[in-house]
């Protein structure tokens, strides 16, 4: 697989390690690494699939693909299943292997999607960090049927390096999330201690002014100031709550009840089981319930909201419902608003499910289920 005789396998590994080390962004890291790999070796084409815990794959990088695989819009690599992805999913792909006939290349040939540049076979290597699997590295050379054992072994070493780099990026992303949460908490605390207290002082001072003032127009001006400061205080409180799901320290159920009551809702809460949620899962449910509360307040015509939290062994179920005016909801409706849409996106990102039931005059019920 060596292009230049002086370029030892060690040098290839060193160069790949340097490329991986330079990046902090996942996609560009994989693209750079794949490009480097093809430059340093006689490999002619390569692509990387990232595969999540649900077995869903995503084409994360591709380099020097023949038209058959890259046209139209990488169709051959983004649709359907193949041997390597199936073997990865069922856990039988543990080492670098030869894929004797690539189903995707075969499909591309049958579908006449373009020239394959003589590619029929490829090697596939699982990307792992320790036992944690991330996806697959696939590489190919025109008319090459099988990769030798030493070639597969080099690819395996490279795949380990990529797997470790993927793990590093995942950890960095997690760390960033924690930093963002900390910063939001700090901002919430500062707003609470500074602006909120000042607004409170304006409220108290104008109230004293109203009592002391003798002339009606001055009383009225001071009343206006008081009303506005109360309004600003209420807005500030809501903003602080939005910033700080750290209220979650008191537990999701308790925080939700308090938040709803702060909005002026009567919250009927029922909890079953014991919470074993991660902070990310808690925050997801918190944000969804927040939006559902606001929707009840804005649209339902009701001031009562029911919330059920059911912690089961593998899942948590949250139901937020009201007996308000309801609306005609169809899943395929494309809503111009962002509230329900971003709820859906949050749930999807946590591999959860959401069901919204509503009918005019029959209230609204939102059911969310997240795997634990
Ligand atoms: N609890 C509810 N009762 C009645 N109608 C509702 C309820 N929840 C949502 N709706 C209807 O669904 C629509 C979409 O809700 P969504 O939260 O996506 O948007 P929104 O609240 O109008 O705006 P925003 O983007 O600020 O959230 C609302 O405009 C409203 O007509
Ligand atoms: Mg809304």
Short mmCIF file of C-alpha atoms and ligand atoms in Angstrom, two decimals:
data_model
loop_
_atom_site.label_atom_id
_atom_site.label_comp_id
_atom_site.label_asym_id
_atom_site.label_seq_id
_atom_site.Cartn_x
_atom_site.Cartn_y
_atom_site.Cartn_z
CA UNK A 1 0.00 0.00 0.00
CA UNK A 2 3.06 2.21 0.20
CA UNK A 3 3.40 4.84 -2.48
CA UNK A 4 7.01 5.80 -1.82
CA UNK A 5 9.39 3.19 -0.63
CA UNK A 6 10.95 5.54 1.96
CA UNK A 7 7.61 6.26 3.51
CA UNK A 8 7.37 3.70 6.25
CA UNK A 9 4.16 2.65 7.95
CA UNK A 10 5.40 4.48 10.99
CA UNK A 11 5.62 7.70 9.03
CA UNK A 12 2.09 7.22 7.75
CA UNK A 13 0.81 6.72 11.30
CA UNK A 14 2.72 9.77 12.52
CA UNK A 15 1.36 11.94 9.76
CA UNK A 16 -2.23 10.78 10.35
CA UNK A 17 -1.85 11.35 14.09
CA UNK A 18 -0.68 14.92 13.43
CA UNK A 19 -3.64 15.59 11.14
CA UNK A 20 -6.08 14.21 13.70
CA UNK A 21 -4.47 16.21 16.46
CA UNK A 22 -4.83 19.53 14.69
CA UNK A 23 -8.62 19.42 14.48
CA UNK A 24 -11.33 20.21 16.94
CA UNK A 25 -14.20 19.98 14.47
CA UNK A 26 -15.48 16.52 13.68
CA UNK A 27 -16.32 16.65 9.97
CA UNK A 28 -13.25 18.60 8.88
CA UNK A 29 -11.09 16.29 10.97
CA UNK A 30 -12.43 13.20 9.19
CA UNK A 31 -12.16 14.82 5.78
CA UNK A 32 -8.56 15.96 6.37
CA UNK A 33 -7.59 12.57 7.71
CA UNK A 34 -9.10 10.70 4.78
CA UNK A 35 -7.41 13.03 2.30
CA UNK A 36 -4.09 12.52 4.04
CA UNK A 37 -4.52 8.75 4.04
CA UNK A 38 -5.08 8.69 0.28
CA UNK A 39 -2.13 11.03 -0.29
CA UNK A 40 0.25 8.88 1.74
CA UNK A 41 -0.79 5.52 0.38
CA UNK A 42 -1.84 4.07 -2.93
CA UNK A 43 -5.45 3.91 -1.83
CA UNK A 44 -7.64 5.57 -4.44
CA UNK A 45 -10.96 6.28 -2.78
CA UNK A 46 -12.34 6.31 0.73
CA UNK A 47 -15.38 7.17 2.78
CA UNK A 48 -16.33 7.20 6.44
CA UNK A 49 -19.68 6.29 7.94
CA UNK A 50 -20.54 7.39 11.46
CA UNK A 51 -23.10 5.01 12.96
CA UNK A 52 -25.09 5.85 16.08
CA UNK A 53 -26.41 3.58 18.83
CA UNK A 54 -29.64 3.10 16.89
CA UNK A 55 -27.69 1.80 13.91
CA UNK A 56 -28.42 4.89 11.81
CA UNK A 57 -25.50 5.74 9.56
CA UNK A 58 -24.32 9.04 8.17
CA UNK A 59 -21.75 9.68 5.46
CA UNK A 60 -19.30 11.83 7.42
CA UNK A 61 -16.46 12.11 4.90
CA UNK A 62 -15.69 10.99 1.35
CA UNK A 63 -12.61 11.44 -0.79
CA UNK A 64 -11.86 10.83 -4.47
CA UNK A 65 -15.04 8.86 -5.07
CA UNK A 66 -15.87 7.71 -8.60
CA UNK A 67 -18.98 9.31 -10.16
CA UNK A 68 -20.93 6.09 -9.48
CA UNK A 69 -20.66 6.75 -5.75
CA UNK A 70 -20.67 10.52 -5.70
CA UNK A 71 -23.53 11.20 -8.13
CA UNK A 72 -26.20 12.29 -7.62
CA UNK A 73 -25.52 13.74 -4.18
CA UNK A 74 -23.75 10.61 -2.94
CA UNK A 75 -26.99 8.65 -3.39
CA UNK A 76 -25.19 5.29 -3.37
CA UNK A 77 -23.63 6.04 0.00
CA UNK A 78 -26.53 7.67 1.76
CA UNK A 79 -29.36 5.29 0.99
CA UNK A 80 -30.13 1.67 1.77
CA UNK A 81 -28.05 -0.91 3.53
CA UNK A 82 -24.92 -2.84 2.71
CA UNK A 83 -22.77 -5.64 4.08
CA UNK A 84 -20.36 -3.53 6.04
CA UNK A 85 -23.00 -1.41 7.80
CA UNK A 86 -25.09 -4.52 8.59
CA UNK A 87 -22.08 -6.33 10.03
CA UNK A 88 -21.17 -3.28 12.09
CA UNK A 89 -24.72 -3.13 13.44
CA UNK A 90 -24.90 -6.77 14.44
CA UNK A 91 -21.47 -6.59 16.07
CA UNK A 92 -19.70 -9.08 13.79
CA UNK A 93 -17.34 -6.53 12.26
CA UNK A 94 -14.61 -6.44 14.86
CA UNK A 95 -11.50 -6.12 12.65
CA UNK A 96 -10.45 -4.73 9.30
CA UNK A 97 -11.99 -6.93 6.61
CA UNK A 98 -12.19 -7.33 2.87
CA UNK A 99 -15.65 -6.69 1.45
CA UNK A 100 -15.64 -8.93 -1.56
CA UNK A 101 -18.39 -7.23 -3.50
CA UNK A 102 -19.62 -3.88 -2.34
CA UNK A 103 -23.40 -3.75 -2.54
CA UNK A 104 -23.37 0.00 -2.97
CA UNK A 105 -20.96 -0.18 -5.91
CA UNK A 106 -23.07 -2.97 -7.35
CA UNK A 107 -26.25 -0.88 -7.01
CA UNK A 108 -24.51 2.09 -8.59
CA UNK A 109 -23.45 -0.13 -11.51
CA UNK A 110 -26.93 -1.57 -11.94
CA UNK A 111 -28.52 1.86 -11.65
CA UNK A 112 -26.09 3.31 -14.17
CA UNK A 113 -25.22 6.14 -11.83
CA UNK A 114 -21.85 6.72 -13.47
CA UNK A 115 -18.35 5.36 -13.88
CA UNK A 116 -17.00 3.24 -11.01
CA UNK A 117 -13.36 3.76 -12.15
CA UNK A 118 -12.88 0.04 -11.75
CA UNK A 119 -13.81 -0.10 -8.07
CA UNK A 120 -15.65 -3.28 -7.12
CA UNK A 121 -14.22 -4.28 -3.76
CA UNK A 122 -13.14 -2.40 -0.69
CA UNK A 123 -11.69 -2.86 2.76
CA UNK A 124 -13.79 -1.92 5.74
CA UNK A 125 -12.45 -1.10 9.19
CA UNK A 126 -14.45 -0.39 12.34
CA UNK A 127 -13.68 2.92 14.03
CA UNK A 128 -13.47 2.34 17.77
CA UNK A 129 -12.06 3.85 20.93
CA UNK A 130 -11.56 0.92 23.26
CA UNK A 131 -14.80 -1.00 22.94
CA UNK A 132 -16.84 2.05 22.00
CA UNK A 133 -17.82 1.88 18.30
CA UNK A 134 -18.21 5.02 16.19
CA UNK A 135 -18.50 3.89 12.59
CA UNK A 136 -16.57 2.60 9.60
CA UNK A 137 -13.63 3.55 7.44
CA UNK A 138 -13.91 2.17 3.91
CA UNK A 139 -11.11 2.34 1.36
CA UNK A 140 -10.74 1.01 -2.15
CA UNK A 141 -8.31 0.61 -5.04
CA UNK A 142 -9.36 -0.05 -8.63
CA UNK A 143 -9.42 -3.73 -9.54
CA UNK A 144 -7.95 -4.74 -6.20
CA UNK A 145 -9.80 -7.71 -4.84
CA UNK A 146 -8.19 -8.30 -1.51
CA UNK A 147 -6.04 -6.33 0.86
CA UNK A 148 -3.09 -8.20 2.37
CA UNK A 149 -2.98 -8.93 6.09
CA UNK A 150 -0.28 -6.27 6.71
CA UNK A 151 -2.35 -3.69 4.82
CA UNK A 152 -5.43 -4.49 6.90
CA UNK A 153 -3.33 -4.30 10.02
CA UNK A 154 -2.10 -0.79 9.10
CA UNK A 155 -5.66 0.29 8.37
CA UNK A 156 -6.68 -1.03 11.77
CA UNK A 157 -4.03 1.07 13.48
CA UNK A 158 -5.21 4.14 11.59
CA UNK A 159 -8.83 3.34 12.48
CA UNK A 160 -7.87 3.18 16.17
CA UNK A 161 -6.28 6.60 15.88
CA UNK A 162 -9.42 7.99 14.25
CA UNK A 163 -11.62 6.33 16.91
CA UNK A 164 -9.57 7.88 19.70
CA UNK A 165 -9.77 11.30 18.02
CA UNK A 166 -13.55 10.92 17.68
CA UNK A 167 -13.76 10.12 21.38
CA UNK A 168 -11.67 13.21 22.17
CA UNK A 169 -13.98 15.42 20.11
CA UNK A 170 -17.07 13.94 21.78
CA UNK A 171 -15.57 14.66 25.19
CA UNK A 172 -14.65 18.20 24.12
CA UNK A 173 -18.22 18.79 22.96
CA UNK A 174 -19.53 17.53 26.29
CA UNK A 175 -17.12 19.79 28.13
CA UNK A 176 -18.32 22.74 26.04
CA UNK A 177 -21.93 21.97 26.95
CA UNK A 178 -20.99 21.99 30.61
CA UNK A 179 -19.16 25.32 30.19
CA UNK A 180 -22.17 26.84 28.42
CA UNK A 181 -24.47 25.66 31.22
CA UNK A 182 -22.11 27.16 33.81
CA UNK A 183 -21.99 30.45 31.95
CA UNK A 184 -25.78 30.56 31.70
CA UNK A 185 -26.00 29.94 35.43
CA UNK A 186 -23.57 32.73 36.13
CA UNK A 187 -25.53 35.12 33.91
CA UNK A 188 -28.77 34.14 35.62
CA UNK A 189 -27.22 34.70 39.04
CA UNK A 190 -25.84 38.09 38.02
CA UNK A 191 -29.15 39.21 36.53
CA UNK A 192 -30.92 38.08 39.65
CA UNK A 193 -28.55 39.85 42.00
CA UNK A 194 -28.18 43.09 40.05
CA UNK A 195 -30.97 44.07 37.65
CA UNK A 196 -33.67 42.17 39.49
CA UNK A 197 -32.82 43.77 42.82
CA UNK A 198 -32.69 47.23 41.23
CA UNK A 199 -36.14 46.71 39.71
CA UNK A 200 -37.38 45.63 43.10
CA UNK A 201 -35.97 48.85 44.64
CA UNK A 202 -37.69 50.98 41.96
CA UNK A 203 -40.93 49.19 42.76
CA UNK A 204 -40.62 49.82 46.52
CA UNK A 205 -39.44 53.41 46.09
CA UNK A 206 -42.25 54.32 43.71
CA UNK A 207 -44.74 52.73 46.07
CA UNK A 208 -43.44 54.97 48.89
CA UNK A 209 -43.54 57.94 46.48
CA UNK A 210 -47.21 57.27 45.70
CA UNK A 211 -48.03 57.41 49.37
CA UNK A 212 -46.04 60.61 49.97
CA UNK A 213 -47.02 62.54 46.85
CA UNK A 214 -49.81 65.05 47.33
CA UNK A 215 -50.61 65.93 43.75
CA UNK A 216 -52.58 63.55 41.59
CA UNK A 217 -50.48 63.86 38.38
CA UNK A 218 -47.32 62.94 40.35
CA UNK A 219 -49.10 59.97 41.96
CA UNK A 220 -50.11 58.81 38.48
CA UNK A 221 -46.58 59.11 37.10
CA UNK A 222 -45.24 57.14 40.06
CA UNK A 223 -47.95 54.49 39.60
CA UNK A 224 -46.87 54.13 35.97
CA UNK A 225 -43.27 53.70 37.07
CA UNK A 226 -44.34 51.09 39.61
CA UNK A 227 -46.40 49.15 37.06
CA UNK A 228 -43.58 49.17 34.56
CA UNK A 229 -41.03 48.06 37.12
CA UNK A 230 -43.32 45.21 38.21
CA UNK A 231 -43.75 44.20 34.61
CA UNK A 232 -39.99 44.36 34.01
CA UNK A 233 -39.43 42.31 37.16
CA UNK A 234 -41.82 39.61 35.96
CA UNK A 235 -40.07 39.53 32.57
CA UNK A 236 -36.69 39.37 34.26
CA UNK A 237 -37.84 36.49 36.45
CA UNK A 238 -39.02 34.54 33.41
CA UNK A 239 -35.71 35.26 31.67
CA UNK A 240 -33.74 34.06 34.66
CA UNK A 241 -35.74 30.84 34.74
CA UNK A 242 -35.15 30.33 31.04
CA UNK A 243 -31.43 30.80 31.49
CA UNK A 244 -31.21 28.63 34.48
CA UNK A 245 -32.52 25.16 34.31
CA UNK A 246 -30.15 24.93 37.26
CA UNK A 247 -33.37 25.43 39.17
CA UNK A 248 -33.30 21.77 38.21
CA UNK A 249 -31.06 21.21 41.19
CA UNK A 250 -34.32 20.93 43.11
CA UNK A 251 -35.40 18.13 40.82
CA UNK A 252 -37.30 18.29 37.58
CA UNK A 253 -40.78 17.82 39.01
CA UNK A 254 -40.42 20.42 41.74
CA UNK A 255 -38.82 22.97 39.39
CA UNK A 256 -41.56 22.51 36.80
CA UNK A 257 -44.27 23.06 39.37
CA UNK A 258 -42.59 26.23 40.59
CA UNK A 259 -42.00 27.51 37.08
CA UNK A 260 -45.63 26.93 36.05
CA UNK A 261 -46.86 28.66 39.17
CA UNK A 262 -44.52 31.56 38.52
CA UNK A 263 -46.21 31.92 35.10
CA UNK A 264 -49.60 31.99 36.85
CA UNK A 265 -50.63 28.43 36.00
CA UNK A 266 -52.20 25.97 38.39
CA UNK A 267 -49.95 22.94 38.05
CA UNK A 268 -51.34 19.51 38.79
CA UNK A 269 -48.32 17.25 39.15
CA UNK A 270 -48.09 13.48 39.37
CA UNK A 271 -44.80 11.57 39.63
CA UNK A 272 -44.29 7.81 39.46
CA UNK A 273 -40.96 6.06 39.98
CA UNK A 274 -37.55 7.48 40.80
CA UNK A 275 -35.60 9.78 38.52
CA UNK A 276 -32.38 8.35 37.09
CA UNK A 277 -32.02 10.97 34.37
CA UNK A 278 -28.81 12.57 33.19
CA UNK A 279 -28.68 16.35 33.41
CA UNK A 280 -29.05 16.55 29.62
CA UNK A 281 -32.22 14.44 29.72
CA UNK A 282 -33.59 16.57 32.55
CA UNK A 283 -32.85 19.74 30.68
CA UNK A 284 -34.52 18.38 27.53
CA UNK A 285 -37.72 17.56 29.44
CA UNK A 286 -37.50 20.89 31.22
CA UNK A 287 -37.30 22.88 27.97
CA UNK A 288 -40.14 20.90 26.41
CA UNK A 289 -42.42 21.36 29.42
CA UNK A 290 -41.52 25.06 29.47
CA UNK A 291 -42.72 25.46 25.88
CA UNK A 292 -45.83 23.39 26.60
CA UNK A 293 -46.65 25.62 29.61
CA UNK A 294 -46.24 28.73 27.50
CA UNK A 295 -48.49 27.23 24.85
CA UNK A 296 -51.16 26.44 27.43
CA UNK A 297 -50.93 30.00 28.70
CA UNK A 298 -50.95 31.63 25.27
CA UNK A 299 -53.34 29.45 23.32
CA UNK A 300 -55.51 27.15 25.43
CA UNK A 301 -57.62 29.72 27.29
CA UNK A 302 -57.01 27.65 30.46
CA UNK A 303 -54.92 28.33 33.53
CA UNK A 304 -54.66 24.73 34.65
CA UNK A 305 -52.06 22.35 33.36
CA UNK A 306 -51.48 18.68 34.24
CA UNK A 307 -48.09 17.15 34.20
CA UNK A 308 -47.27 13.46 34.63
CA UNK A 309 -43.71 12.22 35.03
CA UNK A 310 -43.36 8.48 34.88
CA UNK A 311 -39.85 7.14 35.42
CA UNK A 312 -39.67 3.56 34.13
CA UNK A 313 -36.78 1.14 33.89
CA UNK A 314 -35.57 2.08 30.42
CA UNK A 315 -37.60 5.15 29.61
CA UNK A 316 -39.10 8.26 31.08
CA UNK A 317 -42.53 9.43 30.00
CA UNK A 318 -43.73 12.98 30.44
CA UNK A 319 -47.28 14.07 29.64
CA UNK A 320 -48.26 17.73 29.70
CA UNK A 321 -51.95 18.35 29.11
CA UNK A 322 -54.63 20.98 29.43
CA UNK A 323 -58.41 21.01 29.02
CA UNK A 324 -58.39 24.14 26.93
CA UNK A 325 -59.76 24.99 23.49
CA UNK A 326 -57.33 22.66 21.66
CA UNK A 327 -56.49 22.96 17.98
CA UNK A 328 -56.53 20.93 14.80
CA UNK A 329 -53.18 19.21 14.83
CA UNK A 330 -51.90 16.92 12.13
CA UNK A 331 -48.36 15.62 12.29
CA UNK A 332 -47.71 16.43 8.67
CA UNK A 333 -48.84 20.04 9.14
CA UNK A 334 -45.97 22.33 8.49
CA UNK A 335 -46.21 24.88 11.29
CA UNK A 336 -44.70 28.30 10.71
CA UNK A 337 -44.00 28.62 14.44
CA UNK A 338 -40.89 27.27 16.12
CA UNK A 339 -42.22 26.09 19.49
CA UNK A 340 -43.50 22.64 18.51
CA UNK A 341 -40.82 22.25 15.86
CA UNK A 342 -37.94 22.79 18.25
CA UNK A 343 -39.63 20.45 20.75
CA UNK A 344 -39.55 17.78 18.04
CA UNK A 345 -35.90 18.48 17.27
CA UNK A 346 -34.88 18.26 20.92
CA UNK A 347 -36.63 14.92 21.31
CA UNK A 348 -35.15 13.54 18.13
CA UNK A 349 -31.65 14.52 19.23
CA UNK A 350 -32.17 12.41 22.36
CA UNK A 351 -33.58 9.47 20.37
CA UNK A 352 -36.96 9.98 21.96
CA UNK A 353 -40.54 10.08 20.70
CA UNK A 354 -43.27 12.69 20.88
CA UNK A 355 -47.02 12.44 20.34
CA UNK A 356 -49.28 15.47 20.35
CA UNK A 357 -53.03 15.00 20.60
CA UNK A 358 -55.33 17.93 20.24
CA UNK A 359 -58.79 18.59 18.90
CA UNK A 360 -60.82 21.75 18.87
CA UNK A 361 -62.69 22.00 22.16
CA UNK A 362 -61.05 18.85 23.53
CA UNK A 363 -57.84 20.16 25.07
CA UNK A 364 -54.26 19.35 24.21
CA UNK A 365 -52.00 16.58 25.41
CA UNK A 366 -48.30 16.22 24.69
CA UNK A 367 -46.60 12.91 25.42
CA UNK A 368 -42.83 12.63 25.35
CA UNK A 369 -40.85 9.46 25.82
CA UNK A 370 -37.07 9.42 26.22
CA UNK A 371 -34.90 6.33 26.49
CA UNK A 372 -32.80 6.31 29.65
N1 LIG B 1 -51.99 23.93 24.47
C1 LIG B 1 -52.46 24.43 23.31
N2 LIG B 1 -53.77 24.79 23.20
C2 LIG B 1 -54.24 25.30 22.04
N3 LIG B 1 -53.51 25.50 20.94
C3 LIG B 1 -52.22 25.17 20.98
C4 LIG B 1 -51.60 24.62 22.15
N4 LIG B 1 -50.31 24.36 21.89
C5 LIG B 1 -50.11 24.75 20.61
N5 LIG B 1 -51.24 25.23 20.06
C6 LIG B 1 -51.41 25.69 18.67
O1 LIG B 1 -50.31 25.25 17.91
C7 LIG B 1 -49.65 26.33 17.29
C8 LIG B 1 -48.17 26.04 17.21
O2 LIG B 1 -47.59 26.07 18.51
P1 LIG B 1 -46.07 26.53 18.65
O3 LIG B 1 -45.64 26.40 20.04
O4 LIG B 1 -45.29 25.77 17.62
O5 LIG B 1 -46.09 28.06 18.18
P2 LIG B 1 -46.51 29.38 18.94
O6 LIG B 1 -46.71 29.10 20.39
O7 LIG B 1 -47.65 30.00 18.19
O8 LIG B 1 -45.25 30.30 18.71
P3 LIG B 1 -43.78 30.07 19.33
O9 LIG B 1 -42.93 29.81 18.13
O10 LIG B 1 -43.46 31.35 20.00
O11 LIG B 1 -43.81 28.93 20.25
C9 LIG B 1 -50.00 27.53 18.14
O12 LIG B 1 -49.95 28.75 17.42
C10 LIG B 1 -51.42 27.20 18.56
O13 LIG B 1 -52.34 27.55 17.56
MG1 LIG B 2 -45.28 28.03 21.46
#
